[in-house]
Coordinates of C-alpha atoms and ligand atoms in Angstrom, one line a residue:
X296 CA 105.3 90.9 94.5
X297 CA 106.2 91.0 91.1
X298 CA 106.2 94.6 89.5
X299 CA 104.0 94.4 86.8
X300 CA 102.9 98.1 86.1
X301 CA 105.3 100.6 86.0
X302 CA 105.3 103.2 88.2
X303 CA 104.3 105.8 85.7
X304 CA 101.2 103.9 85.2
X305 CA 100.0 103.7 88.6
X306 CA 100.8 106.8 89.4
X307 CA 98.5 108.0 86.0
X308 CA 96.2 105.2 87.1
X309 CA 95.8 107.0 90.7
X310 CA 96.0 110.7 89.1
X311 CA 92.2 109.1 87.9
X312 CA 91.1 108.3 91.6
X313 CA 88.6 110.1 93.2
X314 CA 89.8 112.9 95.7
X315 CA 88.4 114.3 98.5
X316 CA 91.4 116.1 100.0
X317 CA 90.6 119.6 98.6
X318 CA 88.0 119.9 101.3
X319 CA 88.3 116.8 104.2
X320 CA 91.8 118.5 104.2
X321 CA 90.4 121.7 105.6
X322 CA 88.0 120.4 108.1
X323 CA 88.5 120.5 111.7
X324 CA 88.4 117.4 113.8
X325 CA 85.8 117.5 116.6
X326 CA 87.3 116.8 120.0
X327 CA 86.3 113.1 120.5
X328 CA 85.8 110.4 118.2
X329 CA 85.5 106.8 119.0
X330 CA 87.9 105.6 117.1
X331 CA 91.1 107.5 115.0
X332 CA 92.7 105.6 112.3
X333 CA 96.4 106.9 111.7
X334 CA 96.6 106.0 107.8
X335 CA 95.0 106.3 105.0
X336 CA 96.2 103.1 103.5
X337 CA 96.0 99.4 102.6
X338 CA 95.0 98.6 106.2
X339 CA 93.7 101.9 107.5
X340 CA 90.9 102.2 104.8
X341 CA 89.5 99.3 105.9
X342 CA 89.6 99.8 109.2
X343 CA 88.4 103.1 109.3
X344 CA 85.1 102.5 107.2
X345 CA 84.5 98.7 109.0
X346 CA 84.3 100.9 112.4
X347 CA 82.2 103.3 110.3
X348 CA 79.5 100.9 109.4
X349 CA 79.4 99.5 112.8
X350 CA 78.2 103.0 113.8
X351 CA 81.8 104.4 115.4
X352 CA 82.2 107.8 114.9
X353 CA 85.7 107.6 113.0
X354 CA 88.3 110.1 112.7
X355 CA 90.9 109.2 109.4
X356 CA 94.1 110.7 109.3
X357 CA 96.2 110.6 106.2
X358 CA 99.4 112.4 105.5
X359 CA 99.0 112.8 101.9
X360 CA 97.2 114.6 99.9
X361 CA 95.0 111.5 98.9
X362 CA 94.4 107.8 100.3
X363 CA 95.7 104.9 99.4
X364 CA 99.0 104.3 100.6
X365 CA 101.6 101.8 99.4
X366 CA 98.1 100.3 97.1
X367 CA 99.4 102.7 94.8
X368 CA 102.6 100.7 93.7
X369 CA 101.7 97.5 95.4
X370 CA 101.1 94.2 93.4
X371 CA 98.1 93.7 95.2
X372 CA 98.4 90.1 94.9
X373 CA 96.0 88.0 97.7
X374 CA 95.3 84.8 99.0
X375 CA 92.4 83.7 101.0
X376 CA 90.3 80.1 100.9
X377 CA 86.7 79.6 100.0
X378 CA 86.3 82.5 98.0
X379 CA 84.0 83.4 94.9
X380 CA 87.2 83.0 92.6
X381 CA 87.6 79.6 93.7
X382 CA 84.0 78.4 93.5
X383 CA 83.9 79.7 90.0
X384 CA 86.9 77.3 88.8
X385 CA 85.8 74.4 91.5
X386 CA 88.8 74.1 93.3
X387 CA 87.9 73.4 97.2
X388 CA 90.3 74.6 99.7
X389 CA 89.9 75.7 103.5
X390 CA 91.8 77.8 106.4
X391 CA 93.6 74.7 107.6
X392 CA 95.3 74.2 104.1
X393 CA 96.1 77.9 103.4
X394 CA 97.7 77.7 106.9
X395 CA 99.7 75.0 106.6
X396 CA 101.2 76.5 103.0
X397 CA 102.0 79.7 104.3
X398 CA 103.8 77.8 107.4
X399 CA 105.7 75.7 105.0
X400 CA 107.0 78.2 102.6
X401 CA 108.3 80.7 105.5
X402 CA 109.4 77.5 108.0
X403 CA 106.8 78.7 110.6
X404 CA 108.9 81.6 111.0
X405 CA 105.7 83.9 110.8
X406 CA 103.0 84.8 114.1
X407 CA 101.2 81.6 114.5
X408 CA 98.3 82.9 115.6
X409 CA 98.1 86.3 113.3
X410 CA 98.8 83.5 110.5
X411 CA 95.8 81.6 111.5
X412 CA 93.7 85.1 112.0
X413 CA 94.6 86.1 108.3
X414 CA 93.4 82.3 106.9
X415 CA 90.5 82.4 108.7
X416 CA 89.5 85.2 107.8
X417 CA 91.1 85.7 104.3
X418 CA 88.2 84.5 102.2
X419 CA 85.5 86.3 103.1
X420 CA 87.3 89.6 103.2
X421 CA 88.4 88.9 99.4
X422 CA 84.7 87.8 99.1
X423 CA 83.8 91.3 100.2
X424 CA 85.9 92.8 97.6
X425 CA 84.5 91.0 95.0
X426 CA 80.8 92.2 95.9
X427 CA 82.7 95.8 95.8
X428 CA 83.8 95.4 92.5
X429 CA 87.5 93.5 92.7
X430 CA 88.1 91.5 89.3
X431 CA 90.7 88.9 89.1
X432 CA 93.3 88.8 86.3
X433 CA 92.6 86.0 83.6
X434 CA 93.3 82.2 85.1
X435 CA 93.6 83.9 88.9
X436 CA 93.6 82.3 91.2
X437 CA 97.0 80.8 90.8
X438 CA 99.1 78.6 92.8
X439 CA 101.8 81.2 92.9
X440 CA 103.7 84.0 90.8
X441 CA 107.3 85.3 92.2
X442 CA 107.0 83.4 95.2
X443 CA 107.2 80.1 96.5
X444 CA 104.0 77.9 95.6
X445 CA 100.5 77.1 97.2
X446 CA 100.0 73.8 96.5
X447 CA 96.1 74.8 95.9
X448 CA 95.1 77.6 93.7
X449 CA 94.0 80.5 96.2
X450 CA 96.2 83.4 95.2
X451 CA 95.0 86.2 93.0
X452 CA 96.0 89.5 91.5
X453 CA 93.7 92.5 90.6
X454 CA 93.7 93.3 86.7
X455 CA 95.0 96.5 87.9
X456 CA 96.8 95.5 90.6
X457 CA 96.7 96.8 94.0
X458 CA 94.8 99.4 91.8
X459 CA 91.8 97.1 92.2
X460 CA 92.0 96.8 95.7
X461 CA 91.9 100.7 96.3
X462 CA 89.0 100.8 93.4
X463 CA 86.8 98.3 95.6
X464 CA 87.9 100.2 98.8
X465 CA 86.8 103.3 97.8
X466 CA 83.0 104.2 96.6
X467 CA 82.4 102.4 100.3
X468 CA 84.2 104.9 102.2
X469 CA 83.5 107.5 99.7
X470 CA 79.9 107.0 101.0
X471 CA 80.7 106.6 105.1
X472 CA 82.5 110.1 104.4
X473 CA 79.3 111.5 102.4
X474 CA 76.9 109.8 105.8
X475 CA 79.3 112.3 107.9
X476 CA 80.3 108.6 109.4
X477 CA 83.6 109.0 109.2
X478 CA 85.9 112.7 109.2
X479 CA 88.8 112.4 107.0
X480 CA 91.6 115.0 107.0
X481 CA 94.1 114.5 104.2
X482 CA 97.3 116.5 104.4
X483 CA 97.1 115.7 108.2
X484 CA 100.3 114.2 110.1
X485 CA 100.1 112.6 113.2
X486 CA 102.9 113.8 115.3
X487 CA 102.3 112.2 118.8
X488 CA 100.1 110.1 120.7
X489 CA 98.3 111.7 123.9
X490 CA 99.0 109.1 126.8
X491 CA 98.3 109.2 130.6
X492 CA 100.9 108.1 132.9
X493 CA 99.2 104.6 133.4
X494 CA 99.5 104.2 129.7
X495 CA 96.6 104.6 128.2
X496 CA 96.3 105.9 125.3
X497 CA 93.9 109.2 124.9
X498 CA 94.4 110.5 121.6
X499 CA 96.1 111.8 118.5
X500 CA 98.1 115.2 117.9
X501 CA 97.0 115.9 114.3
X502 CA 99.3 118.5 112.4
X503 CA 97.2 119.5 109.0
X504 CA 96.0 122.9 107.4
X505 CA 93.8 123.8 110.0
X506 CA 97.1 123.6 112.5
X507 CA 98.2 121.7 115.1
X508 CA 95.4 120.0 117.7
X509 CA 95.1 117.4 120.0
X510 CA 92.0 115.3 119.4
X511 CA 90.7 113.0 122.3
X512 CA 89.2 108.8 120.8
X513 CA 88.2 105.9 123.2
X514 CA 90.5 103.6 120.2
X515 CA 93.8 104.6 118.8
X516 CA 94.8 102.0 115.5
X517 CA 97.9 102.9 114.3
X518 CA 98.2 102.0 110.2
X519 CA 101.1 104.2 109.0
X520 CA 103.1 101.6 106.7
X521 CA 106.6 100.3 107.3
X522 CA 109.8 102.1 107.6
X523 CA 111.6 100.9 104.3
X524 CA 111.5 104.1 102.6
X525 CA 113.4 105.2 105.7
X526 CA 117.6 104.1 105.2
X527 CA 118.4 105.1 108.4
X528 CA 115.5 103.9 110.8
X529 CA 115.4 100.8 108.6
X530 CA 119.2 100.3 109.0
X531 CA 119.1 100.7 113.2
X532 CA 116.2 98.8 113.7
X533 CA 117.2 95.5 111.2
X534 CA 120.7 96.1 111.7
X535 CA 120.9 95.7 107.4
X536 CA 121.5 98.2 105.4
X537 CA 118.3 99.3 103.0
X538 CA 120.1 98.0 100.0
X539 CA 117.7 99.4 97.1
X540 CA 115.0 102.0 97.7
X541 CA 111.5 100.4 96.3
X542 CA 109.1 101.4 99.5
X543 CA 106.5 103.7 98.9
X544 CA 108.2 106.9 99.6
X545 CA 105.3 107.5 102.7
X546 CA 106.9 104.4 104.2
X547 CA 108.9 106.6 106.6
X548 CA 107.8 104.3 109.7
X549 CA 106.4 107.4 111.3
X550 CA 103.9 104.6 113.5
X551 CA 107.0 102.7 114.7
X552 CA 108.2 106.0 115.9
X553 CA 104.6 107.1 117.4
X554 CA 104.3 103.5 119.3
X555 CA 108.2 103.6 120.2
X556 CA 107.5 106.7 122.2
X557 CA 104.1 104.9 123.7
X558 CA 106.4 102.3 125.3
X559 CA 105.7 99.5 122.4
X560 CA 108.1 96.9 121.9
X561 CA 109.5 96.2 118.5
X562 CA 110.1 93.0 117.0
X563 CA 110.2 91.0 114.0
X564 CA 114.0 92.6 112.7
X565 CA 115.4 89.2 112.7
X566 CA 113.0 88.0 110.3
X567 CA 114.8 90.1 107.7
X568 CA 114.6 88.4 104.2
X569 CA 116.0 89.4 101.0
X570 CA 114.9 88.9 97.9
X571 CA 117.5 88.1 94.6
X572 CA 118.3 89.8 91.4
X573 CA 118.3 93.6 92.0
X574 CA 120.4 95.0 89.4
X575 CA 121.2 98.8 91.1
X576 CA 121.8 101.8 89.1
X577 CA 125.1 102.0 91.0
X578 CA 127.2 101.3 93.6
X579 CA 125.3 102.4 96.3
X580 CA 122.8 102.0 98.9
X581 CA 120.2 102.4 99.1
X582 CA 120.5 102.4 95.2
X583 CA 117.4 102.6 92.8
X584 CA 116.5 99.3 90.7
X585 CA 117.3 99.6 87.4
X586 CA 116.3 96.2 86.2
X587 CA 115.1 92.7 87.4
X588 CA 116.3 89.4 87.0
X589 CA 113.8 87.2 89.3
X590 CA 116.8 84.3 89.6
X591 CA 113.3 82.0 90.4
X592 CA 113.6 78.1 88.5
X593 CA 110.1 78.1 88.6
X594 CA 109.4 80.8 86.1
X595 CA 112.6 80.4 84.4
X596 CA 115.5 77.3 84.1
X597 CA 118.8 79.2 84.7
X598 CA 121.9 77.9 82.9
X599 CA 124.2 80.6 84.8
X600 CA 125.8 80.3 86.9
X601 CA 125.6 82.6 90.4
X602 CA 128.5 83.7 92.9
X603 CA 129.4 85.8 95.5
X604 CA 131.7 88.4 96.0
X605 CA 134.6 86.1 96.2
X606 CA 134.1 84.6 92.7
X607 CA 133.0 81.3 94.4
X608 CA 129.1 79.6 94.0
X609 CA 126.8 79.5 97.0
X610 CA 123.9 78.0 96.3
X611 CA 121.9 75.7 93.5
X612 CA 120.9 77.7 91.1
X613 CA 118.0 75.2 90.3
X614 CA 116.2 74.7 93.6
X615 CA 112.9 74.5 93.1
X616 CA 112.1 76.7 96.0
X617 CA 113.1 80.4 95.0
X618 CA 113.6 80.8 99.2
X619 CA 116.1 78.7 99.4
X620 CA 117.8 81.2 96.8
X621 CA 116.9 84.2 98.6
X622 CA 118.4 82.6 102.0
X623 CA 121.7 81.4 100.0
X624 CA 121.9 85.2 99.1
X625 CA 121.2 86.3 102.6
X626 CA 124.2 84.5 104.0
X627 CA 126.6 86.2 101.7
X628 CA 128.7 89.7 102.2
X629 CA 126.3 92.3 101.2
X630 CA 123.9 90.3 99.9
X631 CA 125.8 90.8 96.5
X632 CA 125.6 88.2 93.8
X633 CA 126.2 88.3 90.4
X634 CA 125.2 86.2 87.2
X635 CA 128.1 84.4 85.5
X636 CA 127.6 82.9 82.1
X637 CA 128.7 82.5 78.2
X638 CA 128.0 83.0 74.8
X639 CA 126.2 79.6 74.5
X640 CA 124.3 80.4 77.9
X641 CA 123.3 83.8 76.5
X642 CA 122.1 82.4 73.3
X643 CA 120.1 79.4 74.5
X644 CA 118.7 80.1 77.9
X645 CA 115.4 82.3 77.9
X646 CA 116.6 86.0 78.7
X647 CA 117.9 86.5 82.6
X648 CA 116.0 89.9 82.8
X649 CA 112.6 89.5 81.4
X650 CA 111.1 91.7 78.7
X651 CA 115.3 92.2 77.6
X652 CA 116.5 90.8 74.0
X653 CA 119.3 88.6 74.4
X654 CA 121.2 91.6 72.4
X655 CA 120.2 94.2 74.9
X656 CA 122.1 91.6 77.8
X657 CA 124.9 91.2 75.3
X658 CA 125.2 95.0 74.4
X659 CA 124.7 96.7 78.1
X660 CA 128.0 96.4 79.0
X661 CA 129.0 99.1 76.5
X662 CA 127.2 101.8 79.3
X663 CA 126.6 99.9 82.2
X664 CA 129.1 99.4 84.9
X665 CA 126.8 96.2 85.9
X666 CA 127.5 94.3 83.3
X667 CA 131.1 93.3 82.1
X668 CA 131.7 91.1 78.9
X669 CA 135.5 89.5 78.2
X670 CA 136.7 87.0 76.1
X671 CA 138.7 85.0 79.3
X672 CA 136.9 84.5 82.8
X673 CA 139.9 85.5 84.0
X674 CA 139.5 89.1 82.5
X675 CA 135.6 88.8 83.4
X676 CA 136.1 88.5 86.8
X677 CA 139.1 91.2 86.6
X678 CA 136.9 93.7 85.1
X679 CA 133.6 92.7 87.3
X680 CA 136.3 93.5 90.8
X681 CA 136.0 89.7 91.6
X682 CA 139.4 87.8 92.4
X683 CA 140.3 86.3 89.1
X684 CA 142.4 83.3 90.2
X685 CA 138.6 82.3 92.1
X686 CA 136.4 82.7 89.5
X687 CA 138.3 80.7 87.1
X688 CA 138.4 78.1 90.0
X689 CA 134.8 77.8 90.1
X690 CA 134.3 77.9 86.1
X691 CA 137.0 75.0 85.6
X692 CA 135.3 73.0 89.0
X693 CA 132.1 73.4 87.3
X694 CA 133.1 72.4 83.9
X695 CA 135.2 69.6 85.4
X696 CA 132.3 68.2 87.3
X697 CA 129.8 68.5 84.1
X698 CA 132.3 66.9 81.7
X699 CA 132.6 63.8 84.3
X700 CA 129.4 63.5 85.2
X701 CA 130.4 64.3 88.8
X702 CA 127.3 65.8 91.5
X703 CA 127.0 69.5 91.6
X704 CA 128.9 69.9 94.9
X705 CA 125.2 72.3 95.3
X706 CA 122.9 69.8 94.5
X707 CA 122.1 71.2 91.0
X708 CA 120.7 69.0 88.4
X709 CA 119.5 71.2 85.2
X710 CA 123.3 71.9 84.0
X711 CA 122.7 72.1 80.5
X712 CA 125.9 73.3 79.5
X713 CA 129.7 73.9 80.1
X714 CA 130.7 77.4 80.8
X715 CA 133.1 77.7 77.8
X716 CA 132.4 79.8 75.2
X717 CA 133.3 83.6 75.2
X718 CA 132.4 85.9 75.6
X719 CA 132.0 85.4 78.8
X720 CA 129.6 87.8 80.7
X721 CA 128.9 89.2 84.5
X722 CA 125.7 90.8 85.8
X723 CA 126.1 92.2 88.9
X724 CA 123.0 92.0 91.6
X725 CA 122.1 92.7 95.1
X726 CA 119.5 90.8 97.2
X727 CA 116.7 93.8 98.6
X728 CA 113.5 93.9 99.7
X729 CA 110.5 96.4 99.6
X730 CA 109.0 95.7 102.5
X731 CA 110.7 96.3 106.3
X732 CA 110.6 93.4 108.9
X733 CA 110.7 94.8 112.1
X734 CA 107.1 96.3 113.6
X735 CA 105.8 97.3 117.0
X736 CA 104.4 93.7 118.8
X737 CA 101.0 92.6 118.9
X738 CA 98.9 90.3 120.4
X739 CA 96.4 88.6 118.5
X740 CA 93.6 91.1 119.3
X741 CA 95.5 93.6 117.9
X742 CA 96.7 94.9 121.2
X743 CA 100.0 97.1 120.9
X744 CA 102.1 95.5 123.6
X745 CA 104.8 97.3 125.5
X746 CA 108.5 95.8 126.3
X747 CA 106.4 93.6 128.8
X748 CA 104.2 92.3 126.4
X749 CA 101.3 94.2 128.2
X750 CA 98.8 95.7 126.1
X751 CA 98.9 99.6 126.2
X752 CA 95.5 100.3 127.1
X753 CA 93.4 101.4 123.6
X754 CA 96.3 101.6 121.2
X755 CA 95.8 98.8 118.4
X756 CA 98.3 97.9 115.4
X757 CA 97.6 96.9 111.7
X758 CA 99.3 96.6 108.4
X759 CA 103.2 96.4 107.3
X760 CA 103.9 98.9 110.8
X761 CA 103.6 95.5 112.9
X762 CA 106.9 93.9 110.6
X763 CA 106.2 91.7 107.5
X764 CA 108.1 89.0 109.2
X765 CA 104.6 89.0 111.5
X766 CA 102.7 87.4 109.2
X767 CA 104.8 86.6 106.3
X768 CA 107.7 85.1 108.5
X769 CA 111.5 85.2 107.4
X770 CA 110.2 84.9 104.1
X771 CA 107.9 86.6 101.0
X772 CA 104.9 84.6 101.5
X773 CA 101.7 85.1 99.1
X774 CA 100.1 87.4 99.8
X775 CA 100.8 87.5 103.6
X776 CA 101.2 91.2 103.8
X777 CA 98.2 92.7 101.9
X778 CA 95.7 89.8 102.7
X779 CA 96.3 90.2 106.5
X780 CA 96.4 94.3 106.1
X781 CA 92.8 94.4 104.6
X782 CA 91.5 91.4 106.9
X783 CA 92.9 93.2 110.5
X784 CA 91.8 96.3 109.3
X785 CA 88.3 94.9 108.6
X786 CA 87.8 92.6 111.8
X787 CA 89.4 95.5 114.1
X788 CA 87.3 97.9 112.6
X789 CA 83.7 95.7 113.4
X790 CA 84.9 94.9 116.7
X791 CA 85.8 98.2 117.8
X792 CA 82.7 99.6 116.8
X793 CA 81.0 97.0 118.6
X794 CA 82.5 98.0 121.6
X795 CA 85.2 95.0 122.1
X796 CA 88.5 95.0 122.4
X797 CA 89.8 91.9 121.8
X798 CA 89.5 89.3 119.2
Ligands
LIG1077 C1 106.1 97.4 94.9 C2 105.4 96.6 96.0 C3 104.7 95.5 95.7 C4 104.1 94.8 96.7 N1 103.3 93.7 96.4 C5 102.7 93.0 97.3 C6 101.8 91.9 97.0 O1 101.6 91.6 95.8 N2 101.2 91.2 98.0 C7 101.4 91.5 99.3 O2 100.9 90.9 100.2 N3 102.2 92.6 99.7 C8 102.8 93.3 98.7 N4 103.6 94.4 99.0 C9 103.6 94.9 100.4 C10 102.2 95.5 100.8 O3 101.7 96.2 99.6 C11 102.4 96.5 102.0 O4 103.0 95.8 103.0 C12 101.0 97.0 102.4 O5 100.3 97.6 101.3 C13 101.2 98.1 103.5 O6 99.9 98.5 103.9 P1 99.8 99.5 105.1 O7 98.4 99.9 105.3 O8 100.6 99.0 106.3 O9 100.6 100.8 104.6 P2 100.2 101.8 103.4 O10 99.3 101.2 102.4 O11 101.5 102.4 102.9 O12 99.4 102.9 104.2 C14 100.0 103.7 105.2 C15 99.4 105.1 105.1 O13 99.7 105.8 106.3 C16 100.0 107.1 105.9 N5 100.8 107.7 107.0 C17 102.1 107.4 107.4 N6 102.5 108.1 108.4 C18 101.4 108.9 108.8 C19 101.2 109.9 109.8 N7 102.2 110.2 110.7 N8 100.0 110.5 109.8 C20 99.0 110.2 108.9 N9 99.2 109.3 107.9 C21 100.4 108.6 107.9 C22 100.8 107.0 104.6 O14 100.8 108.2 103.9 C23 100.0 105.9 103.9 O15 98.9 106.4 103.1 C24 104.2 95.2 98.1 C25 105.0 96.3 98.4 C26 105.5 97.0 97.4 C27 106.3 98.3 97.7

C-alpha cells in the first residue's frame, strides 16, 4: 500500500473523471428497487452495475459529489491467479497457492472462507478489468511491493494506481446509468435503514437534494468504507488510538453505524495491525504523515538501529519479513519507535526515507522536532526525550556484541557497522495504519449477521466496512482489501440479480 502518487495528483487525476452528479444528484428515487447499493466506492461500483447487468433494477447511493471512494488515494494494488497478466509472462499459478500465501503471511489470522471466496474468484475479476481497459505497471505482476512476499508473481498495480481501477469501472456503469439500469443519486447520505420488527430489512432513508425519503428494495448491500477517518469511532471500536490520519476523509464508518443500529455484530478489532515508519508532523494523534521511512529489509538493508520509547531495541531490524517488524512495533507503548544511527550509518546506508538526500536526513533537525542530531548518544537520547542512561546501554550492548562477534541478542545478522561515529542522530516514528480493522460480521454469502450470528434478513455487507482484518487478517496482506472489495461486489451483485441470496 505504498503511496506512490501524491495526493495532489490524484486528486487532479480525479478532477479529469467523468461526472454525473450535476444531474443523478437531483433525481428522485422511485419507491422500490431491487436492490440499493449504499456507496459509491471500490466495492459498491461493482456491485451496483454487476446487479445492473443481471437485470436488477439498482438504486446507487453516494455521499459525495462523485464516485469512487477511497480509489481515489488508494494504491490499487491486486492480486488474483490465472489472470491475463500472468499468461502473458508464463508464470502458472492457481487459487490453492494464492490461498495458502495470503494464509501464511497474516498466520491465518484472516476469514478462512472470505479468503478462499477472494482466490477463487480473484482472477477472473482482474481478468474483467483487463477487458475494461486496466493496464499493469511495467514488470507487474510482482511477487510483492511494501508487503510481505507471494512466493509467485500474482500481484499488480495500475499505472495509475487505484486510478486504473476506477477508469475500468467506470464507462461500464456510465453506460448501465445511460440504459436507466441503474439510478444514481450523488450528494445522497444514507441516514438509516428501514427494518421490520422481525429484522428484515426493507429499505434505505436517503437524505440528498431532493430531501429526505424513505425508499423501499427487496436487497440492502451496505459498501460505505471503513471508519479510519473517524478518531473517535475508530478509537471505541479497536480500543487503539487512530495514530495518524491517512483514510479517505469519507471513511467516517457511517455503514458500521447503519448495521450497528440493524442489530449487526462487529468484529474483526482485534485483528488491529500497524504498520512502521510514520514520521508525524507532531506530537499528536491522530497526527498527519509528514514523511515515510518503510523500515522493510526487503526493499532496503537497515544499518540503524530501532528502539522504543525506553531507549531499549525490540526487534531485528533485518527480518526478512517486514510483519514481523510491524508486530515488534505493535507490542510497544504507543506504537512509538524511532531510528537510531551515526555519521557512518548516515553516509553508507541507502537513505531511511526514500526520495530524501542523505543531507536533507542530516539537515532536518535544524526545523523538525522529529529529528534530533548530537555529538554523544547520551545528549541524543536527552534531546530525543528518551532516558539517556538506556540508550547508551543499548548503543555500548550493541557495539560490544559486534566488536566480539557475539549473536544479536534479536537475531540480527546484516550489522554492518558499530554505532560510533557522531553525530549521532534520532528519527522519531509511530506505527499507523490506513485502513480500520473492525467491521460488521458476515457469513460467507455476504449475509450481515447479528450478535447471534443470524443473518438479518436482506442486508448484505462488502468492502473495508466488514474490517480489513476479514480478509487481510492481523496483517497488510497483498492486496487483500481491494481484490476482495471488487470481487464481493461483483459476485453479490450477479447473484442478487439472479434472485439468490447466498453464495
Ligand atoms: C492510501 C491508501 C492506499 C491503499 N492501498 C491499497 C492497496 O494497494 N491494496 C489494497 O488491497 N488496499 C489498499 N488500501 C485499502 C483499500 O483501498 C480500501 O480498503 C478499499 O478501497 C475500500 O473500499 P470500500 O468500497 O469499502 O470503500 P470506499 O472505496 O471508500 O467507498 C465507500 C463509499 O461509500 C460512500 N459512503 C460512505 N457513507 C455513505 C453514506 N452514509 N451514504 C452514501 N454513501 C456513503 C463514500 O463516500 C465512498 O464513496 C489502501 C487504502 C489507502 C487509504
Amino acid at each position: 500500500m505504498s503511496l506512490k502518487l501524491s495526493r495532489r495528483d490524484t486528486l487532479l487525476a480525479a478532477a479529469s473523471l467523468p461526472l454525473w452528479g450535476a444531474t443523478s444528484g437531483h433525481t428522485k428515487p422511485a419507491d422500490h428497487y431491487d436492490v440499493i447499493v449504499i456507496g459509491g466506492g471500490t466495492a459498491g461500483i461493482p456491485c451496483a452495475l454487476f446487479a445492473a447487468l443481471g437485470g436488477a433494477r439498482v438504486l446507487l447511493v453516494e455521499k459525495s459529489p462523485s464516485l469512487g471512494g477511497t480509489l481515489f488515494w488508494s494504491t490499487g494494488q491486486i492480486a488474483g491467479s490465472g489472470t491475463v497478466f500472468q499468461q502473458r509472462l508464463g508464470i502458472e499459478d492457481t487459487p490453492d497457492a494464492h490461498f495458502a500465501d495470503c494464509m501464511r503471511i497474516n498466520g491465518a489470522t484472516a476469514d478462512p472462507e472470505l479468503t478462499r471466496l477472494t482466490v477463487d474468484h480473484a482472477g477472473d475479476t482482474i481478468n474483467w478489468l483487463a477487458q475494461q481497459g486496466f493496464e499493469v505497471m511495467d514488470g507487474h505482476p510482482v511477487t510483492g511491493i511494501g508487503h510481505d512476499h507471494f512466493t509467485t508473481r500474482r500481484y499488480q498495480q495500475g499505472t495509475k494506481s487505484g486510478l486504473s481501477i476506477l477508469d475500468a469501472l467506470l464507462p461500464s456503469l456510465n453506460q448501465a446509468i445511460s440504459n436507466q439500469q441503474i439510478t444514481l443519486l450523488t450528494g445522497t447520505s444514507a441516514t438509516a435503514l428501514l427494518q421490520q420488527p422481525s429484522s428484515a430489512i426493507t429499505g434505505v432513508t436517503v437524505d440528498g437534494p431532493f430531501g429526505h425519503r424513505d425508499v423501499k428494495a427487496s436487497h440492502v448491500v451496505v459498501a460505505t468504507g471503513g471508519c479510519a477517518a473517524n478518531p473517535r469511532l475508530f478509537e471505541e471500536l479497536h480500543g487503539v488510538p487512530l495514530y495518524a490520519q491517512t483514510a479517505y476523509p469519507t471513511s467516517l464508518g457511517n455503514g458500521l453505524l447503519l448495521g450497528m443500529s440493524a442489530g449487526a455484530a462487529i468484529v474483526g478489532a482485534e485483528k488491529y495491525a500497524c504498520l512502521p515508519g510514520l514520521i508525524p508532523d507532531a506530537y499528536r494523534y491522530p497526527c498527519q504523515m509528514f514523511a515515510y521511512a518503510p523500515l522493510n529489509p526487503a526493499a532496503r538493508s537497515p544499518w540503524e538501529i530501532v528502539v522504543n520509547a525506553r531507549g531499549e531495541r525490540f526487534v531485528r531490524e533485518d527480518h526478512p519479513s517486514v510483519h514481523q517488524i510491524e508486530r515488534g512495533i505493535y507490542r510497544q507503548p504507543g506504537h512509538r519507535h524511532w531510528a537510531i544511527f551515526d555519521a557512518d550509518m548516515l553516509e553508507k546506508s541507502a537513505p531511511i526515507i526514500p526520495d530524501w538526500t542523505r543531507e536533507r536526513i542530516a539537515n532536518e533537525h535544524q526545523s523538525n522536532t522529529m529529528f534530533h542530531r548530537a555529538m554523544t548518544v547520551s545528549e541524543l537520547a536527552f534531546r530525543a526525550g528518551l532516558n539517556p542512561a538506556t540508550l547508551t546501554a543499548t548503543v555500548n550492548d550493541y557495539n560490544h556484541s559486534i566488536a566480539v562477534g557475539g549473536a544479536d541478542p534479536y537475531g540480527r545478522v546484516s550489522r554492518p557497522s558499530p554505532l560510533a561515529k557522531p553525530p549521532f542522530y534520532s528519527i522519531a516514528m509511530q506505527g499507523w495504519t490506513l485502513v480500520s480493522f473492525a467491521g460488521l460480521s458476515i457469513d460467507a454469502s455476504l449475509r450481515v449477521l447479528d450478535r447471534e450470528a443470524r443473518p438479518i434478513p436482506n442486508l448484505y455487507a462488502i468492502g473495508e466496512v466488514i474490517g480489513a482484518g476479514a480478509t487481510s487478517g492481523a496483517a497488510y496482506t497483498n492486496g487483500m482489501l481491494v481484490t476482495p472489495a471488487i470481487t464481493f461486489g461483483r459476485l453479490l451483485g450477479q447473484r442478487l440479480a439472479s434472485g439468490q441470496s447466498a453464495a
